[in-house]
Short mmCIF file of C-alpha atoms and ligand atoms in Angstrom, two decimals:
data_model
loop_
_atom_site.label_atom_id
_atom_site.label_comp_id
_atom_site.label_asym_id
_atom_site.label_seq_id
_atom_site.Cartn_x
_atom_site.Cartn_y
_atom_site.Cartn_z
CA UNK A 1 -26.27 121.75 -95.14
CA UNK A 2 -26.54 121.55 -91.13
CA UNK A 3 -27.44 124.23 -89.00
CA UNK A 4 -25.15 124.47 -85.99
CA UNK A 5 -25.87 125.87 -82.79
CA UNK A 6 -24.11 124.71 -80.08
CA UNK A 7 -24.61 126.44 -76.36
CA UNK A 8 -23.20 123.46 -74.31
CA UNK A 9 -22.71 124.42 -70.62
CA UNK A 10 -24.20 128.25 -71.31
CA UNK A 11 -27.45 127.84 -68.70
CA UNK A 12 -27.45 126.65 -65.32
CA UNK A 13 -31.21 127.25 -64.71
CA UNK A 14 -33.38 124.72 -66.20
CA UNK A 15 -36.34 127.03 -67.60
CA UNK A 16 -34.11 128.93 -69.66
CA UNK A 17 -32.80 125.36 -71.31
CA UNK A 18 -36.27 124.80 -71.71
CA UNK A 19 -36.94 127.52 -73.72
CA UNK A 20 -33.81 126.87 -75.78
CA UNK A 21 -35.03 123.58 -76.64
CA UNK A 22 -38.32 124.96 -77.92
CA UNK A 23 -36.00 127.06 -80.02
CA UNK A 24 -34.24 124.49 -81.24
CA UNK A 25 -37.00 122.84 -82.72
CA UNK A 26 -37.62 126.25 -84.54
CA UNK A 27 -33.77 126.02 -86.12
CA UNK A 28 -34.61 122.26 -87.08
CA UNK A 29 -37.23 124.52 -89.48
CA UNK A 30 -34.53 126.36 -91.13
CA UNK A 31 -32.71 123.83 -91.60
CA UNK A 32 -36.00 122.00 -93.44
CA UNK A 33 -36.48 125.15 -95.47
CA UNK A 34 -32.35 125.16 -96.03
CA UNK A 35 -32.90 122.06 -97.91
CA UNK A 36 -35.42 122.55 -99.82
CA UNK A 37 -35.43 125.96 -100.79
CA UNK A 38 -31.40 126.98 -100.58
CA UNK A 39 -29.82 123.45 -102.07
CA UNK A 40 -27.38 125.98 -103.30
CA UNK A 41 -25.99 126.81 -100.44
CA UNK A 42 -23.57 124.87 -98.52
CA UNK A 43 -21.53 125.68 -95.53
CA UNK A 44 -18.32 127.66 -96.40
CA UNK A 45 -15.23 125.77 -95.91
CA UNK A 46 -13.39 124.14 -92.64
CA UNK A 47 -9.97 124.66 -91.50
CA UNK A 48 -7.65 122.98 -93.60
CA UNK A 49 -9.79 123.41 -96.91
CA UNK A 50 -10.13 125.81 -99.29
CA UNK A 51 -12.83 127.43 -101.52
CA UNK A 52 -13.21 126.16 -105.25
CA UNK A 53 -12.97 129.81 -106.57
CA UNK A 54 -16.07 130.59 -103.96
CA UNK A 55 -17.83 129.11 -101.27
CA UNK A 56 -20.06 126.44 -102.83
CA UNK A 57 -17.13 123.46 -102.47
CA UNK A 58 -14.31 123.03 -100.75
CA UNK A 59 -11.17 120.52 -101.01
CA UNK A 60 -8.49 119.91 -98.59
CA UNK A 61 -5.41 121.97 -99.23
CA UNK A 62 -3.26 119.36 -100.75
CA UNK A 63 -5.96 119.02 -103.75
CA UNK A 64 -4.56 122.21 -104.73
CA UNK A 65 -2.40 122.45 -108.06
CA UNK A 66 -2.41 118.56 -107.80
CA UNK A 67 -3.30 118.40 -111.53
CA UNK A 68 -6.67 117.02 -111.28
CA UNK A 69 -10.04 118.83 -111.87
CA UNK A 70 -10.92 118.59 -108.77
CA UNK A 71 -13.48 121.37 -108.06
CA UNK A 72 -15.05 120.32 -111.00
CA UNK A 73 -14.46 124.56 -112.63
CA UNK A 74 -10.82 124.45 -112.31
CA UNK A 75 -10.71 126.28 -109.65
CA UNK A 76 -8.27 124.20 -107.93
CA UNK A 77 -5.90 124.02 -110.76
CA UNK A 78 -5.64 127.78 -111.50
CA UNK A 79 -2.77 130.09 -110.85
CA UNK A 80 -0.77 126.83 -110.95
CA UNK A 81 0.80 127.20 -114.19
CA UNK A 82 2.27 123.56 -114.54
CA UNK A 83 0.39 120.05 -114.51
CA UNK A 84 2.30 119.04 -111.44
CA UNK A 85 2.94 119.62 -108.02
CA UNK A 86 1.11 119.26 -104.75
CA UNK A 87 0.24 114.98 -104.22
CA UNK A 88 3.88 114.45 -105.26
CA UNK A 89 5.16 117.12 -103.57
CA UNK A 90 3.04 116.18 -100.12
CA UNK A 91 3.39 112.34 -100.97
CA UNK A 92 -0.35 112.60 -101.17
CA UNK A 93 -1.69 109.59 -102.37
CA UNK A 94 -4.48 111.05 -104.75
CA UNK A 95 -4.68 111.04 -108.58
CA UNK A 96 -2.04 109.06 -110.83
CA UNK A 97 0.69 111.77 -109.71
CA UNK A 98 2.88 109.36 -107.71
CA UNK A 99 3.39 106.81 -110.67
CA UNK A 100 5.53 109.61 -112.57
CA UNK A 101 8.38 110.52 -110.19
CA UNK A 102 10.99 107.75 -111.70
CA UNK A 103 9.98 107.54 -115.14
CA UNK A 104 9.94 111.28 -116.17
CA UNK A 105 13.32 112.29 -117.68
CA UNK A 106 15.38 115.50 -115.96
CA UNK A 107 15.69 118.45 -118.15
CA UNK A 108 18.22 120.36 -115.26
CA UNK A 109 22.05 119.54 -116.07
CA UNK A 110 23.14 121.09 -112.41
CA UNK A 111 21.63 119.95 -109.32
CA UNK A 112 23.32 118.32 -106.07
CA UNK A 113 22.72 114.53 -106.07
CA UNK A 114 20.94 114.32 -103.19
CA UNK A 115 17.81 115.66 -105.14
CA UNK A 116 15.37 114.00 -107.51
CA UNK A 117 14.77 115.75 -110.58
CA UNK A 118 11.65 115.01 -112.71
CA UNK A 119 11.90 117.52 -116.08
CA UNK A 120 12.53 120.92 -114.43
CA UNK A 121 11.10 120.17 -111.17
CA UNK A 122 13.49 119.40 -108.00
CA UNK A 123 12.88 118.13 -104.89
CA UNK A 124 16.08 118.05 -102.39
CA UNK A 125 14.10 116.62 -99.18
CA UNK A 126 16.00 116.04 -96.08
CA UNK A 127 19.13 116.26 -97.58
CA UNK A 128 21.25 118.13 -95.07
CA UNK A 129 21.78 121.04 -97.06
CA UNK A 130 23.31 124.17 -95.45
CA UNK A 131 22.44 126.68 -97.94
CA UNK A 132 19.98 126.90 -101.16
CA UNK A 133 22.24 125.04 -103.71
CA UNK A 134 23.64 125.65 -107.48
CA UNK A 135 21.34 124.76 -109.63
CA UNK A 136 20.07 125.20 -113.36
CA UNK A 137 18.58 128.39 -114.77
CA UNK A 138 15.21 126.80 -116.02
CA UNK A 139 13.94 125.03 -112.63
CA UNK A 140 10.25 126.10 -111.76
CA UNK A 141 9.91 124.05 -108.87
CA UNK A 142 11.98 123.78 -105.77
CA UNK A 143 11.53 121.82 -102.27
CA UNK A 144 14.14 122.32 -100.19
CA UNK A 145 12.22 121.02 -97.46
CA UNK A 146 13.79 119.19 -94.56
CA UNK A 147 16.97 120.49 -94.27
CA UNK A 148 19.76 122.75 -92.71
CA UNK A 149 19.58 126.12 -94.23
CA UNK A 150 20.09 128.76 -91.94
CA UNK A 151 19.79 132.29 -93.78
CA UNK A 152 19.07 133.38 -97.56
CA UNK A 153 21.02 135.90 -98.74
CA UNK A 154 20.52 138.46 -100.86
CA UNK A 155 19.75 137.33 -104.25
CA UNK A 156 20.09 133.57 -103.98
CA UNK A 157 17.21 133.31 -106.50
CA UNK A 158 18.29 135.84 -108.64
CA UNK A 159 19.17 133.67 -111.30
CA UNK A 160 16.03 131.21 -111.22
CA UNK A 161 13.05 133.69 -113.00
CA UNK A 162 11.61 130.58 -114.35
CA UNK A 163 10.82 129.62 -110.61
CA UNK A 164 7.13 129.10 -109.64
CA UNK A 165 7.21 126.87 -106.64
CA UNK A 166 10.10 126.95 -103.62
CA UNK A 167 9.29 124.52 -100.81
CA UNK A 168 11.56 125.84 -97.67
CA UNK A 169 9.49 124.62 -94.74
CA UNK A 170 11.24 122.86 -92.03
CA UNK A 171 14.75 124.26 -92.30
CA UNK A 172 16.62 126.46 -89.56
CA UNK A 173 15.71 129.75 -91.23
CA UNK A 174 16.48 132.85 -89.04
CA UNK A 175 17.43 135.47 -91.22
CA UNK A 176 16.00 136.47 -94.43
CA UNK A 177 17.39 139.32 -96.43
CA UNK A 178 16.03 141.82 -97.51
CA UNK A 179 16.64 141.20 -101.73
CA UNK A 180 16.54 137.20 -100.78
CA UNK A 181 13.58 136.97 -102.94
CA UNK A 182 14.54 139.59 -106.02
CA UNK A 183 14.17 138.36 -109.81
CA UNK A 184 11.09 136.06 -108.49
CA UNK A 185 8.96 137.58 -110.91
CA UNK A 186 7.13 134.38 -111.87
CA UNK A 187 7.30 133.00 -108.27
CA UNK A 188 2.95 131.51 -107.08
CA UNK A 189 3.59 129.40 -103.94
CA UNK A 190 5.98 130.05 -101.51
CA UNK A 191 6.17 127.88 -98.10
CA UNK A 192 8.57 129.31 -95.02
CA UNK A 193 6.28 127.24 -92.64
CA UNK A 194 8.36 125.83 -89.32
CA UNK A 195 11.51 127.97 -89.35
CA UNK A 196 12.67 130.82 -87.15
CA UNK A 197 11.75 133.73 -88.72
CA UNK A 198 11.08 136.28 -86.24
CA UNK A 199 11.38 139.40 -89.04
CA UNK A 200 10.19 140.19 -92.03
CA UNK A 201 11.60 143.37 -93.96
CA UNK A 202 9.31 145.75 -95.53
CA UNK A 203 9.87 145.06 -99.37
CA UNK A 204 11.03 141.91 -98.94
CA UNK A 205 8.46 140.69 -101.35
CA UNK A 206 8.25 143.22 -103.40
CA UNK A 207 9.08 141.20 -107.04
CA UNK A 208 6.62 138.67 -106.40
CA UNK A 209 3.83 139.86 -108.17
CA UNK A 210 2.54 136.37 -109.10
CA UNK A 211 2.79 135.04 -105.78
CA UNK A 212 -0.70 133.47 -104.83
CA UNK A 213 -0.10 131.49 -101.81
CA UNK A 214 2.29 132.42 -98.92
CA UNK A 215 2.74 130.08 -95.63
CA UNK A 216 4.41 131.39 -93.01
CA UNK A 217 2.91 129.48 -89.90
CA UNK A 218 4.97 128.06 -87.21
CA UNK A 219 7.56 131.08 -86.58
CA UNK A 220 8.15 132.94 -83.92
CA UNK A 221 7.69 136.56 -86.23
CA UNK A 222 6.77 139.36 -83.81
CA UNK A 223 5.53 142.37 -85.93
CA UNK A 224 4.48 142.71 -89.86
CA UNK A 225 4.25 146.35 -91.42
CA UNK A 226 1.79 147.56 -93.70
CA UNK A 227 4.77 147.76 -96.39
CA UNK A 228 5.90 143.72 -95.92
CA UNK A 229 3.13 143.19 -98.23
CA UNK A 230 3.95 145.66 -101.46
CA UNK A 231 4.73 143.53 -104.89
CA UNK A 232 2.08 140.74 -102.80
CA UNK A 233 -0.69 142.01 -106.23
CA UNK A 234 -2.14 138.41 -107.13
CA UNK A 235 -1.86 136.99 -103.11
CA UNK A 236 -4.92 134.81 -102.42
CA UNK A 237 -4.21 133.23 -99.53
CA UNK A 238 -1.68 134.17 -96.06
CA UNK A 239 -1.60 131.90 -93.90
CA UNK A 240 0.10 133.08 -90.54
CA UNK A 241 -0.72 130.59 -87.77
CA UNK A 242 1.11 129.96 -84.13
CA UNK A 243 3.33 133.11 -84.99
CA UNK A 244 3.53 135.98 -82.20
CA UNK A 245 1.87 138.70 -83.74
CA UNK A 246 0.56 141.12 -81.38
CA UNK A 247 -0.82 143.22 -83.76
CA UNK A 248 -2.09 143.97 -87.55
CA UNK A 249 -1.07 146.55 -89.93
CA UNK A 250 -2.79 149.26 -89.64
CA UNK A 251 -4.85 148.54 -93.28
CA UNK A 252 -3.80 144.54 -93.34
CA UNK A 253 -5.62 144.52 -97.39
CA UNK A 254 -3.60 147.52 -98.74
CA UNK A 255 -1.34 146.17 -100.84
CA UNK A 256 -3.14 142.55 -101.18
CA UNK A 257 -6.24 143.70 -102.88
CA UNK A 258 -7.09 139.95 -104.15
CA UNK A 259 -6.69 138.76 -100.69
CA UNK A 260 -9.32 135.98 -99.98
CA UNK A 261 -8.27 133.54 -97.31
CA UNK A 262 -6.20 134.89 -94.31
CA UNK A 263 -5.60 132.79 -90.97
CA UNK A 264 -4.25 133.97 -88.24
CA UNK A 265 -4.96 131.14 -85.61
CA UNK A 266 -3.25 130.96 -82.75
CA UNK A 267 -1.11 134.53 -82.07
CA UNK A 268 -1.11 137.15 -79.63
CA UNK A 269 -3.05 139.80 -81.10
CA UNK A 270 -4.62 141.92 -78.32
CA UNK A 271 -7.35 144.51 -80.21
CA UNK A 272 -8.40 145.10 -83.94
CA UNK A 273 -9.63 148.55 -85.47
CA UNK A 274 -12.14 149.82 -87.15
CA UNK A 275 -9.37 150.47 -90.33
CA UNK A 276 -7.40 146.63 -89.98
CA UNK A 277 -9.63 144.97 -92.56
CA UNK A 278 -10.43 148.73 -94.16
CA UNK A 279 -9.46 147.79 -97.79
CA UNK A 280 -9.99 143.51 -97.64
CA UNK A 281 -13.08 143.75 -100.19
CA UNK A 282 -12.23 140.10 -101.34
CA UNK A 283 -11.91 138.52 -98.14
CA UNK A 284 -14.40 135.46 -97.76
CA UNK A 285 -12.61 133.81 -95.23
CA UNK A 286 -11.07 135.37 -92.02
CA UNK A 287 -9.19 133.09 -89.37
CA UNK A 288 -8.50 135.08 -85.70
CA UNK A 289 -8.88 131.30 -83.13
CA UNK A 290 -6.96 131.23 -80.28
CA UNK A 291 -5.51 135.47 -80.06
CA UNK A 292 -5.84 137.57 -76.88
CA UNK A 293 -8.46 139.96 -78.68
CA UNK A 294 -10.54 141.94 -76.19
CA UNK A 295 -12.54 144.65 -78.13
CA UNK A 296 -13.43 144.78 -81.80
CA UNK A 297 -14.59 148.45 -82.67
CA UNK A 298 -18.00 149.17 -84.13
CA UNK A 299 -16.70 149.45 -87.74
CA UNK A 300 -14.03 146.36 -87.65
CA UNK A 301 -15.96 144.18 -90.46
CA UNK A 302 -17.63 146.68 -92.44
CA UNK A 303 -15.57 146.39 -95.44
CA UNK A 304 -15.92 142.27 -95.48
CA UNK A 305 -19.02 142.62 -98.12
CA UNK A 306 -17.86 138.89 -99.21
CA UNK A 307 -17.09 137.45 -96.02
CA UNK A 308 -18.33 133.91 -96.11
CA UNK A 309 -16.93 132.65 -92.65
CA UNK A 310 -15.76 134.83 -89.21
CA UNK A 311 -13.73 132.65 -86.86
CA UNK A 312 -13.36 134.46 -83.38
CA UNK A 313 -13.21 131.59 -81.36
CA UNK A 314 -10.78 131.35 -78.46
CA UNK A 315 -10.31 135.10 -77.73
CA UNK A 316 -10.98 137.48 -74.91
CA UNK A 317 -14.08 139.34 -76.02
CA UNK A 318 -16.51 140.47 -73.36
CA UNK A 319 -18.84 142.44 -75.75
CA UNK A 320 -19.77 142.86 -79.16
CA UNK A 321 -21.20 146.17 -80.09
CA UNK A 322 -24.81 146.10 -81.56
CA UNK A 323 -23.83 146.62 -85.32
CA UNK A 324 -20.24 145.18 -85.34
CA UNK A 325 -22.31 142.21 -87.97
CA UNK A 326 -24.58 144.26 -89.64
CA UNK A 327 -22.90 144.64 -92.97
CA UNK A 328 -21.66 140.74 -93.40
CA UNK A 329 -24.60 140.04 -95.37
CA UNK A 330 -22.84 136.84 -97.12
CA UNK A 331 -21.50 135.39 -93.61
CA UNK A 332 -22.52 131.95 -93.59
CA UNK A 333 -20.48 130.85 -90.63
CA UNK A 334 -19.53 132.18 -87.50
CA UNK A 335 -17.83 131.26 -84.41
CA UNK A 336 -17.80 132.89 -81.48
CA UNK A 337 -17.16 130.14 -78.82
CA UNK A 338 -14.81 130.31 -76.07
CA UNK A 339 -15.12 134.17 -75.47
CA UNK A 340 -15.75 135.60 -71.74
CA UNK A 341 -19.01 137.15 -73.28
CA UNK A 342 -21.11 138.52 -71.12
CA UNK A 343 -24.28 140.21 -73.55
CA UNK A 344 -25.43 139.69 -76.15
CA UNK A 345 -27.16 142.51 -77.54
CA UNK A 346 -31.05 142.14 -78.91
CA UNK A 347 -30.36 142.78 -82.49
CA UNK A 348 -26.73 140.99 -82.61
CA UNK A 349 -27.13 138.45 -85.16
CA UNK A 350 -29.94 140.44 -87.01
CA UNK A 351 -28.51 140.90 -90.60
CA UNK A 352 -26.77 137.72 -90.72
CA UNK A 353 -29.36 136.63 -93.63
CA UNK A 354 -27.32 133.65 -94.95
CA UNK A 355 -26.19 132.38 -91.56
CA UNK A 356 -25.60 128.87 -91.37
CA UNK A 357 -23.57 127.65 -88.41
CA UNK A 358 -23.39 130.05 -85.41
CA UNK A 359 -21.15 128.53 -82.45
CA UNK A 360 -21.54 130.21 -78.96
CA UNK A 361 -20.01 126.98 -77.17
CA UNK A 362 -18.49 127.82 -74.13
CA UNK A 363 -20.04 130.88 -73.28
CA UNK A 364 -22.07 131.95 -70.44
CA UNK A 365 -24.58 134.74 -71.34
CA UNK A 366 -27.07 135.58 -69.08
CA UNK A 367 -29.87 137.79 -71.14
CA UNK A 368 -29.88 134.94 -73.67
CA UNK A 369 -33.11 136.28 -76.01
CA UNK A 370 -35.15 135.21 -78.87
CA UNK A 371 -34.65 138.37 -80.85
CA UNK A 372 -31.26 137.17 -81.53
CA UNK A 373 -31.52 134.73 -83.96
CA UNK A 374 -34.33 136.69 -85.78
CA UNK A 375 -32.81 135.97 -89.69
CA UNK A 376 -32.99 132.04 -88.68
CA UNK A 377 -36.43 132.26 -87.55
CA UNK A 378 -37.18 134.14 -90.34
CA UNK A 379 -35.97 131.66 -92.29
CA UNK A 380 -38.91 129.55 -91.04
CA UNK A 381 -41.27 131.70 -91.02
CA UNK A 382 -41.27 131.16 -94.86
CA UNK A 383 -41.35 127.76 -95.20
C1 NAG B 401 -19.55 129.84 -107.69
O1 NAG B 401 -18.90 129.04 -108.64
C2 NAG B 401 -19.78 128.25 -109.43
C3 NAG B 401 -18.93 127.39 -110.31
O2 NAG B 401 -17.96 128.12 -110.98
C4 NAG B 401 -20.70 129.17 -110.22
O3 NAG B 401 -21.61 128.41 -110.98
C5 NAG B 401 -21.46 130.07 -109.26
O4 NAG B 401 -22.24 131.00 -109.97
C6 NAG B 401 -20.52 130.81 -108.35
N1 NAG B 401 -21.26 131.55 -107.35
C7 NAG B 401 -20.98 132.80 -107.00
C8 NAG B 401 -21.86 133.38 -105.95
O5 NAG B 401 -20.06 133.43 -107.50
C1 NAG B 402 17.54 123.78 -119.27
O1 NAG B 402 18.78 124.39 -119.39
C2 NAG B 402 19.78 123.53 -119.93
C3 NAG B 402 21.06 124.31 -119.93
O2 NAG B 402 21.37 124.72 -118.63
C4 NAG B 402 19.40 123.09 -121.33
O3 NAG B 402 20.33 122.18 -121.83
C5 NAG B 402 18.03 122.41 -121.25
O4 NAG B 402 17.60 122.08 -122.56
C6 NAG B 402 17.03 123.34 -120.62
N1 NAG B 402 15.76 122.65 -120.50
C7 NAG B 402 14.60 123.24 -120.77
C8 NAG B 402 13.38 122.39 -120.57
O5 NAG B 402 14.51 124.38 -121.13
C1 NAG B 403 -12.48 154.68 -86.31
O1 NAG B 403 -12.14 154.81 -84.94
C2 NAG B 403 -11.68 156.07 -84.57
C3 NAG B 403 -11.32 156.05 -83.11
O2 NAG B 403 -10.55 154.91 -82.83
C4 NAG B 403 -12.74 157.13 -84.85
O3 NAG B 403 -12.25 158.41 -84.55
C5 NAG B 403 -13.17 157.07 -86.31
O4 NAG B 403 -14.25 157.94 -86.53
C6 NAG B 403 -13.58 155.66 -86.68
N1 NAG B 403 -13.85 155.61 -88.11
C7 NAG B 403 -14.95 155.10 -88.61
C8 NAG B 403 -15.06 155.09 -90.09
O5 NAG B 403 -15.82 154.64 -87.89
C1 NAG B 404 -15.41 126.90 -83.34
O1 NAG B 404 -14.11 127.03 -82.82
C2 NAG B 404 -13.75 126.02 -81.88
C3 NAG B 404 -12.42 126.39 -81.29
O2 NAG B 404 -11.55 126.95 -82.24
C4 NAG B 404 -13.74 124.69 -82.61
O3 NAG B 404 -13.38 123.66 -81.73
C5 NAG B 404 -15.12 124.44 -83.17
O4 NAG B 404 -15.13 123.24 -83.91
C6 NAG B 404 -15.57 125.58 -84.06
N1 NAG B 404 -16.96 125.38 -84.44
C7 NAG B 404 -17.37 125.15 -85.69
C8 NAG B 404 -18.84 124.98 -85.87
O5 NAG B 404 -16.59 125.10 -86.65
C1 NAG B 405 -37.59 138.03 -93.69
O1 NAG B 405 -36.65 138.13 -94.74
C2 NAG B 405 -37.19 138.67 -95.92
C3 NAG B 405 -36.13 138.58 -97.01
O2 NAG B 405 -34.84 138.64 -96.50
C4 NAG B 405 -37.66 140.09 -95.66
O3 NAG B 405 -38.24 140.63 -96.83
C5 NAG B 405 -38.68 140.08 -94.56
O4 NAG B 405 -39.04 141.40 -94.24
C6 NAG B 405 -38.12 139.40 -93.32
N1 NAG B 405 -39.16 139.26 -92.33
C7 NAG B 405 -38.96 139.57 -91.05
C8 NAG B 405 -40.11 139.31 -90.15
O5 NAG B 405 -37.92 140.01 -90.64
#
């Protein structure tokens, strides 16, 4: 429940920080009123955490499909469709989950013996494998984290439908065919995280209709099409960071009407339009840090009716046109630092009603102006 503001470095000229401070004390008001009047609302969630099915808690990532209750609704442990998982899978050391590994019996009769198998679960971690191995029919989890594989061919997981879980980070991926995934029908978490994918085929995904979380960050992928997301029905959550996208689909949500979490920290995207986030009516948390965006049209966020939290931080932005907020009535958090900004306009921040933490660190704005943070003072104005 804290209000941020932060305008380090923005005014050289000493009245003007004057007047901020006497601002300030105004947004030490909302916060006051904050607490005693809106103790049901709590700032959305940080990086690296995710919303418990929406934004009034967040966990770290790794709580996910651990098992436990965390959120407290179960949030956490939907769409996970086992009792196991993430704190053994992560070495987490949360819950009871790491006392089971050696004790639970293996119910896979084919497996290479570098892996440990606990019932129909498999983890082959650092094993120096060259290629996804021979195993049983009924696995549902996989980590083949940690080791040598190359390429996936097409079909290599034909014959494992019962699959919910595969675990490839960290190998030497390159090339990915396009039927690699086919037959995954039951397939919710799927990690490609530090390999060296640079393409991704349209289709390629196209069986996965239970897939909820995809990871690709940490690849040097280029280009994604509209159609690389078809089959992608039930995805949640895309996480594409430090990849070297330089642009977005043309309608990113199309085919991923449940998306809800995307970040895409740390590529090269250079502008957004007004149709990019066109169909993302579930989205509550967008991620753009650290791109090379310059202009974001008028109509960019319209669509993002649920849109919790807006990070922008880190890009090239000289201007944001009057109205490019008005219709993210939920937005709780937004950051903005680290942009070559040079106006503000009057009514910028006007219909950001639930705003909670508004970061302009890092940015020099000359017409700073009262007007713009109308909704917070409004906010204490009725307390
Ligand atoms: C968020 O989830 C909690 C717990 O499930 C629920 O009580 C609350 O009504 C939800 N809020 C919204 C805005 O959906
Ligand atoms: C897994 O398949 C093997 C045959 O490959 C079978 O013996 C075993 O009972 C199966 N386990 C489960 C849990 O279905
Ligand atoms: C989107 O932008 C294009 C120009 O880039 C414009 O012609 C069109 O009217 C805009 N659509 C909406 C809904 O604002
Ligand atoms: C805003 O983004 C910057 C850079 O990405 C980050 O350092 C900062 O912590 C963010 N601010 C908030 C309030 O989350
Ligand atoms: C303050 O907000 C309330 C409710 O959102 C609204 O009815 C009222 O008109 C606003 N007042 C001002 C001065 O904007």
């Amino acid at each position: 429940m804290i209000i941020f503001l932060l305008f380090k470095h923005l005014f050289s000229l000493r009245l003007i920080t004057m007047f901020f401070l006497l601002h300030f004390i105004v947004l030490i008001n909302v916060k006051d009123f904050a607490l005693t009047q809106a103790s049901m609302i709590t700032p959305s969630c940080q990086k690296g955490y995710f919303p418990c099915g929406n934004l009034t808690k967040c966990l770290p990532r790794a709580f996910h499909c651990d098992g436990e209750d965390d959120c407290g609704n179960g949030a956490d442990e939907e769409n996970c469709g086992d009792t196991s998982g993430w704190a053994t899978i992560f070495g987490t050391v949360h819950g009871n989950a790491n006392s089971v590994a050696l004790t639970q019996k293996c119910f896979l009769k084919q497996y290479p013996q570098c892996c440990d198998c606990k019932e129909t679960e498999l983890e082959c971690v650092n094993g120096d494998l060259k290629s996804v191995p021979m195993i049983s029919n009924n696995v549902t989890l996989l980590s083949l984290k940690k080791n040598k594989i190359h390429s996936l061919p097409d079909k290599v997981f034909i014959k494992y439908t019962k699959l919910k879980k595969i675990f490839l980070q960290r190998n030497c991926i390159r090339h990915i065919s396009r039927k690699a995934f086919f037959g995954l029908y039951n397939l919710q978490i799927l990690y490609l995280n530090h390999n060296r994918i640079t393409t991704l085929r349209p289709g390629i995904f196209k069986d996965l209709h239970q897939l909820t979380w995809l990871i690709l960050d940490d690849n040097p992928i280029t280009r994604i099409s509209q159609r690389l997301f078809t089959g992608l029905n039930s995805l949640f959550f895309l996480s594409m960071v430090n990849n070297y996208l330089e642009a977005l689909p043309k309608q990113m949500c199309a085919q991923m009407p449940q998306l809800n979490w995307v970040d895409l920290e740390g590529n090269r995207i250079k502008y957004l339009t007004n149709s990019t986030f066109l169909s993302c009516n579930s989205l509550t948390v967008l991620f753009l840090p650290r791109n090379q965006i310059g202009f974001v049209p008028e109509k960019t966020f319209s669509s993002l009716k649920n849109l919790g939290e807006l990070d922008l931080s880190g890009n090239m932005i000289m201007e944001l046109s009057p109205h490019l907020f008005k219709d993210l009535k939920l937005l709780q958090k937004l950051n903005l630092s680290s942009n070559p900004l040079m106006y503000l306009h009057k009514n910028q921040f006007e219909s950001l009603k639930q705003l909670q933490s508004l970061d302009l660190e890092r940015i020099e704005i000359p017409n700073i102006n009262t007007r713009m943070f109308q909704p917070m003072k409004n906010l204490s104005h009725m307390c």
